[in-house]
Amino acid sequence: MTDLSADIYQPAELEPAIQQQWERDRAYRAERGGGERYYCLSMFPYPSGKLHMGHMRNYTICDVMSRYQIMQGRQVLQPMGWDAFGLPAENAAMANGVPPAEWTRANIRHMRGQLKSLGFAIDWERELATCDPEYYRWNQWFFLKLLERGIAYQKTGTVNWDPVDQTVLANEQVVDGRGWRTGALVEKREIPMYYLRITDYAQELLDSLDQLDGWPDRVKAMQANWIGRSEGAEIDFACEDQIIRVFTTRPDTLMGATFMAVAAEHPLARRAAESNPELAAFIRQCQKGGVSEADIATQEKLGMDTGLTAVHPLTGQAIPVWIANYVLMGYGEGAIMAVPAHDERDFEFALKYGLPIRQVISLPGGQTYDDQHWHESYAAKDGVLVDSGPYTGLSCADGFAAIVGDLEKKSAGKARVQFRLRDWGISRQRYWGCPIPIIHCDDCGAVPVPEEDLPVVLPEDLVPDGAGNPLKRCETFLNVPCPKCGKPARRETDTMDTFVDSSWYFLRYTGPDNDKSMVDGRAADWMPVDQYIGGIEHAILHLLYARFWTKLMRDEGLVKIDEPFRRLLTQGMVLAETYYREDASGRRTWFNPAEVEVQRDAKGGVASAVLMADGRPVTPGGVEKMAKSKNNGVDPQALVEQYGADTVRLFSMFAAPPEQSLEWSEAGVEGGWRFLKRFWSGLQRHVAAGLPSTAVDRGALDSRGLELRRVLHETITKVGDDFGRRLTFNTAIAAIMECCNHLGRFEARSDNDRALIQECWSALVRLIAPVTPHIAEALWQRLGGEVSVFEAGWPEVDKSALVRQKVTVVVQVNGKVRGRIEVAPGAPRAEVEKLAQADANVARYIAEATVRKIIVVPNKLVNIVVGT
RNA sequence: GCCGGGGUGGCGGAACUGGUAGACGCGCCGGACUCAAAAUCCGGUUCUGGAGACAGAGUGCGGGUUCGAUUCCCGCCCCCGGCACCA
């Protein structure tokens, strides 16, 4: 049967046909087959409209790992869903008047189709969207449980306030301290919000990081720093009839405290301002600007003396109390004792306002304090206390203990552990989110919605206009009788942080059809997730909240696990070159790389770039993250249509290891396309000559055959290790390409050689299958496969094929390569040394010198150390 | 500002535990095929010198440890991610 069209690689016809075959067989239902379970999960997408390269990369990584596990005989769950609530839908609504629900659902439809065209082994029967009431009702239900347990509670929080639109702004809506739509100067404002006591779990979240062997160390380090456990002391300073409580990690420096500083929101600051208009004005000034930590940390340090003094708990000395904008109300006690000699921020502040600086820790070499050169060593803990009264001469550690001990005796302080982590504020003053199930009654206060009334359904026909939450104007939503007393009451209009939605979706995938409970016994079958894959930008917040939520559900008796994700892979960003033209006023117009043609010089360097439309030059603007603002986004869909899904998948796995950023390159895609064409035609030529009827006879192979077979089995070993352990798909693909190059140079001289070629193709098709599943499936059939290539199993390594007759050993003289010798593997040291010195080029370097030492690394290297 | 990561040929990257720097791919150069081009195939390709054998230099910069450093240590520079309401 010779079908001529089958001789040409035509992914546009091939891929949909293969996909239909998989769909017909329901090939990727998680429950299919037997074997050990493997849950392979990628972070679900926000349905922003179109699939972008970052999604494409994320889901391809996940699919490669899933398919590799399927080929290992495992039962694999690879689900997909939609992180469907959030700000972009409201922005889109403002821009074109479409309700967020409509916009979101249309995007989901479109993106689902795009995902399907990429051929992922997803179990679509488990798909979920967080904007569906069947999903978010469980957010609400669980929130009520947390309220009962006291984990959820209400307190005020600070938000960005746009005074013109009279609305709360997200941090990203604050641009240079101004509201994005109105341009008005943003203010801080305190409003009531719901919080979750994540700080109750701070120690456990920190401790259980140790269990996460499969997580990158850098992510664990970031989380540990974020949680920020510090051991120190709380110290009370009397100030008139009040107490200022501070937390410090350095009670040993207490004798060096020369002033105190409180946050602008601190009760003492407010009280002092009541009788002092200047202070009140300063506090108002501190109220300006955004709430983000980066803004606060980089702003100029400002302060003002309150005129009050506090009493030093040990010396009884009066020290001034200041208001300072670098003291945060949200951390510690909102007040600090300032020790300018041993804290860089206190130092900067003291220098600026002429406050005294008192050194209380000795410095290396008996150095004394120098205003001009504040140095990090001033924060060191390895000196001894000086000028510290009874504590002088103690080490920092002993001073710490002695001072805390004395404070405890005086009831003026005690040792305490403090976390940097703050409780999680989950209230959002936005429409497009999960309603917080609370009813406000004038008589009964904030009343939880009774469980049987859940879900509180979000009306889907509202259109936000930028001036506050439209739920506040939606009478049918707002008006409801109080569940306690039955009098008219109003619903809470705040919705939940979308991080709530994404904190447990991976659990819901295990039983998405259960309308009786949040999760069921199936969670135990699949959890924890064996492999989680997503962007490094989620290293802290999402992953911390998901870990926290899992522990909350455990403590509610819903799951039995402590940690949700066994292994984590954080993928890098997708970048592309940018091109622009600048007009007379310096404004830049950005051109998409697809519209630009690059011209190269004789060495291959970039000589110039021109816009294809008009042939005139454009300026390369460097490689940047794909973004609308730089117009350097490349649409995966267009590439799938041009080259097929397999080529796009191949390139994105080949161009960089998954953890690193990936630089987009059209030429690189072409390279992937050429490889697949060669792979296809090479295999077709072999098939066209007729499939061999017998397996290879290893004993009958000549040296060329043994060499090819050794390369093949080394490749199988390497690819298995790269897919299964190292997760470096780029090197796996390189190894497959290299093996193909060997195979292409191999000339069949006998039927046994042809049987070897069959062995090679049979293995190579299976090795490449996780990356390029469609072509592999098609070629597997042509090789005579009767079941899907994904049921065919992973090729086995024949260890006997790996044995080498000779190895090349490098010979160095004083660390520089001077020659190479061939020896039998495991040759005795003496023989290797002799051969190395006998090498003609090596001999030139050792003839005139004395050999002092010879280092031999077996089967690799000889280094002859000579001296004159 | 704080926390985390990165920097290797013309380009993306490889070198896994301190042992041949540059695998694989792109680009470029040369050749074959073609009337010609495209596609395809073959060869070369870190830089400098040399016809070559070979030699010297070389992994952001400056030091250090070591027989040997892209890899370990110290000090810098630049780029990227996160900083709690973007997701």
Short mmCIF file of C-alpha atoms (C1' of nucleotides) in Angstrom, two decimals, chain A residues 83 86-87 159 170-172 225-226 293 297-298 420 422 428-430 600 602 654-655 657 663 667 674 678 718 725-726 730 737-738 816 818 820 845 855 863, chain B residues 1 3-5 10 12-16 19-21 23-29 39-41 48 54-57 67-68 80-87:
data_model
loop_
_atom_site.label_atom_id
_atom_site.label_comp_id
_atom_site.label_asym_id
_atom_site.label_seq_id
_atom_site.Cartn_x
_atom_site.Cartn_y
_atom_site.Cartn_z
CA ASP A 83 -8.86 31.33 36.78
CA GLY A 86 -10.27 39.22 38.16
CA LEU A 87 -9.54 42.75 37.17
CA VAL A 159 -5.93 50.62 50.49
CA ALA A 170 -5.21 47.96 42.78
CA ASN A 171 -1.47 48.57 43.07
CA GLU A 172 -1.10 48.18 39.32
CA ASN A 225 12.28 35.08 53.75
CA TRP A 226 8.72 36.14 53.12
CA GLU A 293 6.00 48.01 49.92
CA ALA A 297 10.77 51.38 50.89
CA THR A 298 12.10 53.69 48.19
CA ARG A 420 7.24 39.36 58.78
CA ARG A 422 0.98 39.49 57.73
CA ARG A 428 -11.74 43.25 47.35
CA GLN A 429 -13.95 46.21 46.56
CA ARG A 430 -14.66 44.77 43.12
CA ARG A 600 23.05 40.12 8.62
CA ALA A 602 29.15 38.17 6.59
CA PHE A 654 14.37 22.89 22.58
CA ALA A 655 15.30 26.57 22.79
CA PRO A 657 15.66 24.57 29.66
CA GLU A 663 13.96 33.78 23.67
CA ALA A 667 14.56 30.98 12.65
CA ARG A 674 13.32 21.10 9.24
CA ARG A 678 14.01 15.04 8.06
CA LYS A 718 20.14 10.18 28.47
CA ARG A 725 14.92 13.40 36.61
CA ARG A 726 16.58 16.54 35.22
CA ASN A 730 16.35 20.85 25.53
CA MET A 737 18.89 14.94 17.08
CA GLU A 738 22.44 13.74 17.53
CA LYS A 816 46.78 22.88 29.48
CA ARG A 818 48.65 19.03 25.00
CA ARG A 820 45.00 12.88 23.53
CA TYR A 845 56.61 20.04 27.16
CA ILE A 855 47.12 13.31 38.31
CA ASN A 863 47.48 16.13 34.17
"C1'" G B 1 15.17 49.84 49.29
"C1'" C B 3 14.29 39.11 48.97
"C1'" G B 4 15.42 35.58 44.82
"C1'" G B 5 17.68 34.46 40.06
"C1'" G B 10 27.44 36.44 15.49
"C1'" G B 12 19.53 30.45 21.57
"C1'" G B 13 22.00 27.32 24.50
"C1'" A B 14 25.58 22.57 26.29
"C1'" A B 15 29.33 21.23 29.80
"C1'" C B 16 24.81 16.97 35.51
"C1'" G B 19 38.50 17.38 35.12
"C1'" U B 20 38.71 18.14 26.92
"C1'" A B 21 34.68 25.09 27.19
"C1'" A B 23 27.08 19.39 22.40
"C1'" C B 24 22.48 20.40 19.63
"C1'" G B 25 20.05 24.12 16.82
"C1'" C B 26 20.08 28.95 14.35
"C1'" G B 27 22.92 32.28 11.48
"C1'" C B 28 27.03 32.90 8.33
"C1'" C B 29 30.84 31.07 4.64
"C1'" A B 39 13.69 23.85 -1.05
"C1'" U B 40 17.10 19.91 -0.12
"C1'" C B 41 21.96 17.66 0.55
"C1'" U B 48 44.06 36.14 17.19
"C1'" C B 54 50.44 24.07 16.42
"C1'" A B 55 50.64 28.34 19.72
"C1'" G B 56 48.36 32.41 22.52
"C1'" A B 57 43.78 34.39 24.51
"C1'" C B 67 47.67 20.15 39.76
"C1'" G B 68 43.18 21.94 37.34
"C1'" C B 80 15.42 40.03 35.14
"C1'" G B 81 11.39 38.19 38.78
"C1'" G B 82 8.70 39.23 43.52
"C1'" C B 83 7.40 42.91 47.28
"C1'" A B 84 1.06 41.34 49.97
"C1'" C B 85 -5.31 44.74 45.34
"C1'" C B 86 -2.03 42.25 37.97
"C1'" A B 87 -2.53 37.15 37.53
#
